[in-house]
PDB file of C-alpha atoms in Angstrom:
ATOM      1  CA  MET A 147     101.681-165.540 -50.291  1.00 57.00           C
ATOM      2  CA  PRO A 148     104.173-166.193 -53.114  1.00 71.00           C
ATOM      3  CA  ASP A 149     102.045-164.482 -55.766  1.00 88.00           C
ATOM      4  CA  ILE A 150     101.690-161.158 -53.972  1.00 90.00           C
ATOM      5  CA  LYS A 151     104.840-160.984 -51.900  1.00 91.00           C
ATOM      6  CA  HIS A 152     106.301-158.529 -54.395  1.00 92.00           C
ATOM      7  CA  LEU A 153     103.451-156.119 -53.609  1.00 93.00           C
ATOM      8  CA  ILE A 154     104.460-156.020 -49.952  1.00 92.00           C
ATOM      9  CA  GLU A 155     108.064-155.442 -50.989  1.00 94.00           C
ATOM     10  CA  ASN A 156     106.941-152.651 -53.310  1.00 95.00           C
ATOM     11  CA  ASN A 157     104.957-151.123 -50.460  1.00 94.00           C
ATOM     12  CA  LYS A 158     108.000-151.128 -48.177  1.00 96.00           C
ATOM     13  CA  ALA A 159     110.160-149.509 -50.849  1.00 97.00           C
ATOM     14  CA  TRP A 160     107.497-146.869 -51.528  1.00 93.00           C
ATOM     15  CA  ALA A 161     107.101-146.014 -47.835  1.00 95.00           C
ATOM     16  CA  GLU A 162     110.865-145.697 -47.400  1.00 96.00           C
ATOM     17  CA  GLU A 163     111.095-143.465 -50.455  1.00 95.00           C
ATOM     18  CA  GLN A 164     108.375-141.162 -49.118  1.00 91.00           C
ATOM     19  CA  VAL A 165     110.162-140.775 -45.790  1.00 95.00           C
ATOM     20  CA  GLN A 166     113.465-140.068 -47.520  1.00 95.00           C
ATOM     21  CA  LYS A 167     111.858-137.311 -49.572  1.00 92.00           C
ATOM     22  CA  ASP A 168     109.753-135.953 -46.724  1.00 92.00           C
ATOM     23  CA  PRO A 169     110.364-137.251 -43.175  1.00 93.00           C
ATOM     24  CA  ASP A 170     107.022-135.853 -41.946  1.00 89.00           C
ATOM     25  CA  PHE A 171     104.918-137.204 -44.821  1.00 88.00           C
ATOM     26  CA  PHE A 172     103.097-139.939 -42.889  1.00 89.00           C
ATOM     27  CA  LYS A 173     102.829-137.857 -39.714  1.00 86.00           C
ATOM     28  CA  ARG A 174     100.865-135.244 -41.625  1.00 85.00           C
ATOM     29  CA  LEU A 175      98.780-137.901 -43.349  1.00 86.00           C
ATOM     30  CA  VAL A 176      97.721-139.446 -40.041  1.00 85.00           C
ATOM     31  CA  GLY A 177      96.875-136.049 -38.582  1.00 74.00           C
ATOM     32  CA  GLN A 178      93.912-135.217 -40.754  1.00 70.00           C
ATOM     33  CA  GLN A 179      92.083-135.762 -44.022  1.00 79.00           C
ATOM     34  CA  ALA A 180      91.058-132.477 -45.588  1.00 86.00           C
ATOM     35  CA  PRO A 181      90.752-132.827 -49.371  1.00 93.00           C
ATOM     36  CA  GLU A 182      88.978-130.162 -51.376  1.00 96.00           C
ATOM     37  CA  TYR A 183      88.050-132.580 -54.144  1.00 98.00           C
ATOM     38  CA  LEU A 184      85.901-135.670 -54.561  1.00 98.00           C
ATOM     39  CA  TRP A 185      86.711-137.791 -57.615  1.00 98.00           C
ATOM     40  CA  ILE A 186      83.993-140.105 -58.945  1.00 98.00           C
ATOM     41  CA  GLY A 187      85.694-142.199 -61.579  1.00 98.00           C
ATOM     42  CA  CYS A 188      85.762-145.515 -63.389  1.00 98.00           C
ATOM     43  CA  SER A 189      87.196-148.661 -61.810  1.00 97.00           C
ATOM     44  CA  ASP A 190      89.534-149.092 -64.795  1.00 96.00           C
ATOM     45  CA  SER A 191      93.063-149.720 -63.524  1.00 95.00           C
ATOM     46  CA  ARG A 192      94.536-147.427 -66.177  1.00 95.00           C
ATOM     47  CA  VAL A 193      92.941-144.333 -64.647  1.00 95.00           C
ATOM     48  CA  PRO A 194      94.907-143.506 -61.455  1.00 93.00           C
ATOM     49  CA  ALA A 195      93.061-140.570 -59.915  1.00 96.00           C
ATOM     50  CA  ASN A 196      95.795-138.971 -57.778  1.00 94.00           C
ATOM     51  CA  GLN A 197      98.509-139.292 -60.396  1.00 94.00           C
ATOM     52  CA  ILE A 198      96.397-137.793 -63.173  1.00 96.00           C
ATOM     53  CA  VAL A 199      95.969-134.516 -61.301  1.00 96.00           C
ATOM     54  CA  GLY A 200      99.344-134.608 -59.559  1.00 94.00           C
ATOM     55  CA  MET A 201      98.057-134.906 -55.996  1.00 92.00           C
ATOM     56  CA  ASP A 202      99.438-136.731 -52.981  1.00 87.00           C
ATOM     57  CA  PRO A 203      97.460-139.092 -50.747  1.00 86.00           C
ATOM     58  CA  GLY A 204      95.089-137.080 -48.588  1.00 88.00           C
ATOM     59  CA  GLU A 205      94.427-134.431 -51.224  1.00 92.00           C
ATOM     60  CA  LEU A 206      91.766-136.278 -53.221  1.00 95.00           C
ATOM     61  CA  PHE A 207      88.788-138.262 -51.918  1.00 96.00           C
ATOM     62  CA  VAL A 208      87.990-141.039 -54.389  1.00 97.00           C
ATOM     63  CA  HIS A 209      85.035-143.233 -55.322  1.00 98.00           C
ATOM     64  CA  ARG A 210      85.205-145.581 -58.305  1.00 98.00           C
ATOM     65  CA  ASN A 211      82.740-147.872 -60.020  1.00 98.00           C
ATOM     66  CA  VAL A 212      82.182-149.380 -63.449  1.00 98.00           C
ATOM     67  CA  ALA A 213      81.720-146.532 -65.964  1.00 98.00           C
ATOM     68  CA  ASN A 214      81.775-143.752 -63.321  1.00 98.00           C
ATOM     69  CA  GLN A 215      78.054-143.646 -62.653  1.00 98.00           C
ATOM     70  CA  VAL A 216      76.012-141.731 -60.084  1.00 98.00           C
ATOM     71  CA  ILE A 217      72.865-143.779 -59.568  1.00 97.00           C
ATOM     72  CA  GLN A 218      70.192-142.667 -57.116  1.00 94.00           C
ATOM     73  CA  THR A 219      69.847-146.166 -55.635  1.00 95.00           C
ATOM     74  CA  ASP A 220      73.587-146.792 -55.226  1.00 97.00           C
ATOM     75  CA  PHE A 221      73.960-146.214 -51.484  1.00 97.00           C
ATOM     76  CA  ASN A 222      77.685-146.882 -51.642  1.00 97.00           C
ATOM     77  CA  CYS A 223      78.245-143.937 -53.972  1.00 98.00           C
ATOM     78  CA  LEU A 224      75.690-141.744 -52.199  1.00 98.00           C
ATOM     79  CA  SER A 225      77.324-142.429 -48.817  1.00 98.00           C
ATOM     80  CA  VAL A 226      80.702-141.382 -50.210  1.00 98.00           C
ATOM     81  CA  ILE A 227      79.169-138.208 -51.643  1.00 98.00           C
ATOM     82  CA  GLN A 228      77.471-137.362 -48.360  1.00 98.00           C
ATOM     83  CA  PHE A 229      80.630-137.885 -46.313  1.00 97.00           C
ATOM     84  CA  ALA A 230      82.717-135.878 -48.754  1.00 97.00           C
ATOM     85  CA  ILE A 231      80.288-132.961 -48.779  1.00 97.00           C
ATOM     86  CA  GLU A 232      79.032-132.851 -45.201  1.00 97.00           C
ATOM     87  CA  THR A 233      82.112-133.979 -43.272  1.00 96.00           C
ATOM     88  CA  LEU A 234      85.097-133.215 -45.483  1.00 95.00           C
ATOM     89  CA  LYS A 235      83.481-130.079 -46.958  1.00 96.00           C
ATOM     90  CA  VAL A 236      84.873-130.667 -50.425  1.00 97.00           C
ATOM     91  CA  ARG A 237      84.522-127.696 -52.751  1.00 97.00           C
ATOM     92  CA  HIS A 238      84.627-129.584 -56.041  1.00 98.00           C
ATOM     93  CA  VAL A 239      83.197-132.920 -57.187  1.00 98.00           C
ATOM     94  CA  LEU A 240      84.752-134.338 -60.349  1.00 98.00           C
ATOM     95  CA  VAL A 241      82.922-136.953 -62.393  1.00 98.00           C
ATOM     96  CA  VAL A 242      85.680-138.426 -64.543  1.00 98.00           C
ATOM     97  CA  GLY A 243      85.137-140.923 -67.339  1.00 98.00           C
ATOM     98  CA  HIS A 244      87.677-142.099 -69.869  1.00 98.00           C
ATOM     99  CA  TYR A 245      87.691-142.658 -73.595  1.00 98.00           C
ATOM    100  CA  GLY A 246      87.456-146.281 -74.669  1.00 97.00           C
ATOM    101  CA  CYS A 247      85.630-147.263 -71.475  1.00 98.00           C
ATOM    102  CA  GLY A 248      84.806-150.973 -71.531  1.00 97.00           C
ATOM    103  CA  GLY A 249      81.634-150.465 -69.532  1.00 97.00           C
ATOM    104  CA  VAL A 250      80.322-147.868 -71.951  1.00 98.00           C
ATOM    105  CA  LYS A 251      81.227-150.096 -74.888  1.00 97.00           C
ATOM    106  CA  ALA A 252      79.395-153.032 -73.282  1.00 97.00           C
ATOM    107  CA  ALA A 253      76.295-150.866 -72.871  1.00 97.00           C
ATOM    108  CA  MET A 254      76.230-150.380 -76.645  1.00 96.00           C
ATOM    109  CA  GLU A 255      76.379-154.094 -77.421  1.00 95.00           C
ATOM    110  CA  SER A 256      73.374-156.364 -77.889  1.00 92.00           C
ATOM    111  CA  LYS A 257      74.893-159.328 -76.108  1.00 94.00           C
ATOM    112  CA  PRO A 258      75.045-160.473 -72.482  1.00 95.00           C
ATOM    113  CA  HIS A 259      77.943-159.565 -70.199  1.00 96.00           C
ATOM    114  CA  GLY A 260      76.686-161.030 -66.943  1.00 96.00           C
ATOM    115  CA  LEU A 261      75.687-159.174 -63.788  1.00 96.00           C
ATOM    116  CA  VAL A 262      77.224-155.930 -65.000  1.00 96.00           C
ATOM    117  CA  ASP A 263      74.441-155.612 -67.598  1.00 96.00           C
ATOM    118  CA  HIS A 264      72.058-154.573 -64.812  1.00 96.00           C
ATOM    119  CA  TRP A 265      74.491-151.882 -63.709  1.00 97.00           C
ATOM    120  CA  LEU A 266      74.901-150.571 -67.250  1.00 97.00           C
ATOM    121  CA  TYR A 267      71.217-150.046 -68.060  1.00 96.00           C
ATOM    122  CA  PRO A 268      71.349-146.296 -67.263  1.00 97.00           C
ATOM    123  CA  ILE A 269      74.053-145.933 -69.930  1.00 98.00           C
ATOM    124  CA  ARG A 270      71.873-147.795 -72.395  1.00 97.00           C
ATOM    125  CA  ASP A 271      69.234-145.141 -71.693  1.00 97.00           C
ATOM    126  CA  VAL A 272      71.765-142.403 -72.508  1.00 98.00           C
ATOM    127  CA  TYR A 273      72.616-144.286 -75.706  1.00 97.00           C
ATOM    128  CA  ARG A 274      68.951-144.498 -76.671  1.00 97.00           C
ATOM    129  CA  GLU A 275      68.371-140.783 -76.039  1.00 97.00           C
ATOM    130  CA  HIS A 276      71.294-139.827 -78.298  1.00 98.00           C
ATOM    131  CA  ALA A 277      71.015-142.665 -80.799  1.00 96.00           C
ATOM    132  CA  GLU A 278      70.608-140.402 -83.824  1.00 97.00           C
ATOM    133  CA  GLU A 279      73.688-138.332 -82.998  1.00 97.00           C
ATOM    134  CA  ILE A 280      75.825-141.397 -82.311  1.00 97.00           C
ATOM    135  CA  ALA A 281      74.633-143.249 -85.436  1.00 96.00           C
ATOM    136  CA  ALA A 282      75.906-140.381 -87.598  1.00 97.00           C
ATOM    137  CA  LEU A 283      79.479-140.794 -86.302  1.00 97.00           C
ATOM    138  CA  GLU A 284      82.290-142.972 -87.581  1.00 95.00           C
ATOM    139  CA  ASP A 285      82.497-146.314 -85.795  1.00 93.00           C
ATOM    140  CA  SER A 286      85.758-145.289 -84.138  1.00 91.00           C
ATOM    141  CA  GLN A 287      84.057-142.243 -82.592  1.00 96.00           C
ATOM    142  CA  LYS A 288      80.850-143.813 -81.275  1.00 97.00           C
ATOM    143  CA  VAL A 289      82.103-145.259 -78.009  1.00 97.00           C
ATOM    144  CA  ASP A 290      84.090-142.141 -77.174  1.00 97.00           C
ATOM    145  CA  ARG A 291      81.110-139.887 -77.785  1.00 98.00           C
ATOM    146  CA  LEU A 292      78.957-142.038 -75.516  1.00 98.00           C
ATOM    147  CA  CYS A 293      81.714-141.794 -72.885  1.00 98.00           C
ATOM    148  CA  GLU A 294      81.333-138.017 -73.057  1.00 98.00           C
ATOM    149  CA  LEU A 295      77.534-138.123 -72.984  1.00 98.00           C
ATOM    150  CA  ASN A 296      77.647-140.492 -70.016  1.00 98.00           C
ATOM    151  CA  VAL A 297      79.832-138.099 -68.015  1.00 98.00           C
ATOM    152  CA  ILE A 298      77.486-135.218 -68.811  1.00 97.00           C
ATOM    153  CA  GLU A 299      74.526-137.310 -67.655  1.00 97.00           C
ATOM    154  CA  GLN A 300      76.267-138.328 -64.437  1.00 98.00           C
ATOM    155  CA  VAL A 301      76.969-134.694 -63.556  1.00 97.00           C
ATOM    156  CA  LYS A 302      73.240-134.053 -63.946  1.00 96.00           C
ATOM    157  CA  ASN A 303      72.470-137.078 -61.779  1.00 96.00           C
ATOM    158  CA  LEU A 304      74.840-135.760 -59.128  1.00 97.00           C
ATOM    159  CA  ALA A 305      73.118-132.376 -59.132  1.00 96.00           C
ATOM    160  CA  LYS A 306      69.773-134.126 -58.590  1.00 95.00           C
ATOM    161  CA  THR A 307      70.836-135.778 -55.339  1.00 95.00           C
ATOM    162  CA  ASN A 308      69.417-134.536 -52.060  1.00 94.00           C
ATOM    163  CA  VAL A 309      72.821-134.235 -50.432  1.00 95.00           C
ATOM    164  CA  VAL A 310      74.113-131.884 -53.130  1.00 96.00           C
ATOM    165  CA  GLN A 311      71.006-129.712 -53.093  1.00 94.00           C
ATOM    166  CA  GLU A 312      71.031-129.589 -49.285  1.00 94.00           C
ATOM    167  CA  ALA A 313      74.595-128.286 -49.431  1.00 95.00           C
ATOM    168  CA  TRP A 314      73.582-125.556 -51.862  1.00 94.00           C
ATOM    169  CA  ASP A 315      70.681-124.643 -49.576  1.00 92.00           C
ATOM    170  CA  ARG A 316      73.123-124.208 -46.701  1.00 91.00           C
ATOM    171  CA  GLY A 317      75.164-121.858 -48.847  1.00 93.00           C
ATOM    172  CA  GLN A 318      78.052-124.313 -48.990  1.00 95.00           C
ATOM    173  CA  PRO A 319      80.268-123.452 -51.969  1.00 95.00           C
ATOM    174  CA  MET A 320      80.536-126.495 -54.179  1.00 96.00           C
ATOM    175  CA  THR A 321      80.878-127.032 -57.916  1.00 97.00           C
ATOM    176  CA  LEU A 322      80.311-130.193 -59.926  1.00 97.00           C
ATOM    177  CA  HIS A 323      82.476-130.909 -62.966  1.00 97.00           C
ATOM    178  CA  GLY A 324      82.586-133.441 -65.801  1.00 98.00           C
ATOM    179  CA  TRP A 325      85.831-134.620 -67.392  1.00 98.00           C
ATOM    180  CA  VAL A 326      86.855-137.402 -69.763  1.00 98.00           C
ATOM    181  CA  TYR A 327      90.396-138.766 -69.536  1.00 98.00           C
ATOM    182  CA  ARG A 328      92.276-139.857 -72.634  1.00 97.00           C
ATOM    183  CA  LEU A 329      94.401-142.948 -72.112  1.00 96.00           C
ATOM    184  CA  ASP A 330      96.688-142.379 -75.076  1.00 95.00           C
ATOM    185  CA  ASN A 331      98.030-139.003 -73.948  1.00 96.00           C
ATOM    186  CA  GLY A 332      97.161-138.747 -70.224  1.00 95.00           C
ATOM    187  CA  LEU A 333      95.115-135.554 -70.608  1.00 97.00           C
ATOM    188  CA  VAL A 334      91.615-134.758 -69.392  1.00 97.00           C
ATOM    189  CA  ASN A 335      88.971-133.157 -71.575  1.00 97.00           C
ATOM    190  CA  ASP A 336      86.673-130.765 -69.712  1.00 98.00           C
ATOM    191  CA  MET A 337      83.073-131.249 -70.870  1.00 97.00           C
ATOM    192  CA  ASN A 338      82.244-127.671 -69.778  1.00 96.00           C
ATOM    193  CA  VAL A 339      79.209-128.771 -67.775  1.00 96.00           C
ATOM    194  CA  SER A 340      80.293-127.377 -64.397  1.00 96.00           C
ATOM    195  CA  VAL A 341      77.366-126.495 -62.148  1.00 95.00           C
ATOM    196  CA  SER A 342      77.211-124.700 -58.807  1.00 94.00           C
ATOM    197  CA  SER A 343      73.438-124.422 -58.321  1.00 91.00           C
ATOM    198  CA  ARG A 344      70.102-125.834 -59.440  1.00 86.00           C
ATOM    199  CA  GLU A 345      70.104-123.564 -62.475  1.00 80.00           C
ATOM    200  CA  GLY A 346      69.773-125.686 -65.583  1.00 74.00           C
ATOM    201  CA  LEU A 347      68.082-128.582 -63.817  1.00 80.00           C
ATOM    202  CA  GLU A 348      64.490-129.310 -64.792  1.00 81.00           C
ATOM    203  CA  GLN A 349      62.075-127.998 -62.171  1.00 83.00           C
ATOM    204  CA  VAL A 350      60.887-131.476 -61.212  1.00 78.00           C
ATOM    205  CA  TYR A 351      64.349-132.235 -59.795  1.00 80.00           C
ATOM    206  CA  HIS A 352      64.447-129.183 -57.517  1.00 85.00           C
ATOM    207  CA  VAL A 353      64.234-130.337 -53.902  1.00 82.00           C
ATOM    208  CA  TYR A 354      64.354-127.479 -51.396  1.00 80.00           C
ATOM    209  CA  HIS A 355      65.404-128.255 -47.834  1.00 71.00           C
ATOM    210  CA  GLN A 356      64.993-124.828 -46.277  1.00 64.00           C
ATOM    211  CA  LYS A 357      62.108-122.361 -46.183  1.00 59.00           C
ATOM    212  CA  LEU A 358      62.282-120.095 -49.180  1.00 54.00           C
ATOM    213  CA  PRO A 359      62.058-116.315 -48.876  1.00 52.00           C
ATOM    214  CA  ASP A 360      58.567-114.881 -49.342  1.00 53.00           C
ATOM    215  CA  GLY A 361      57.639-114.521 -52.970  1.00 53.00           C
ATOM    216  CA  LEU A 362      60.063-117.178 -54.226  1.00 54.00           C
ATOM    217  CA  LYS A 363      58.361-120.248 -55.671  1.00 53.00           C
ATOM    218  CA  LYS A 364      59.733-123.736 -55.788  1.00 50.00           C
TER     219      LYS A 364
END
């Protein structure tokens, strides 16, 4: 393994450094996993979830895919969400995009990119819905604005999932958030779309999993 041997060496050095700083670090890590946060982010290698928010391993549950999407037929993502909410009892779910996202940019282009084009169609729909707003922007701003709009849409998609609405029905405290990370300064931009209930979702997306009190309509 001549091409990756340095990674194993780096791993050994990192593990030794952790033990030097905190002899019980790995003992605690093995003991339990109890993060309060689920991070749904982009696969981009420049967006390291734990480091961005200053958290150690075990403090942040992470799912990543191209352009940080929450798609109702993506059972990988939905399984992560269900485990995080029902087993880990996370209190916050963060949908985190980043400015200059290559996936978002590809969704704006009228040329083929291979298999990923099928994955990016939901972002093309977001682009179409906001085409007038985006067309009025400078070219340098268009991709970044669609990155923001995509995050906002994915927070809505997350709120529409059965597992999230079931948690709210149980009275489980949980808030969904949308952020966009800026690569050139390392800061996140809060989209101010945090949601802790069905309020704000169109009625058609309300799925109740418990009997409602008398007089309350679905």
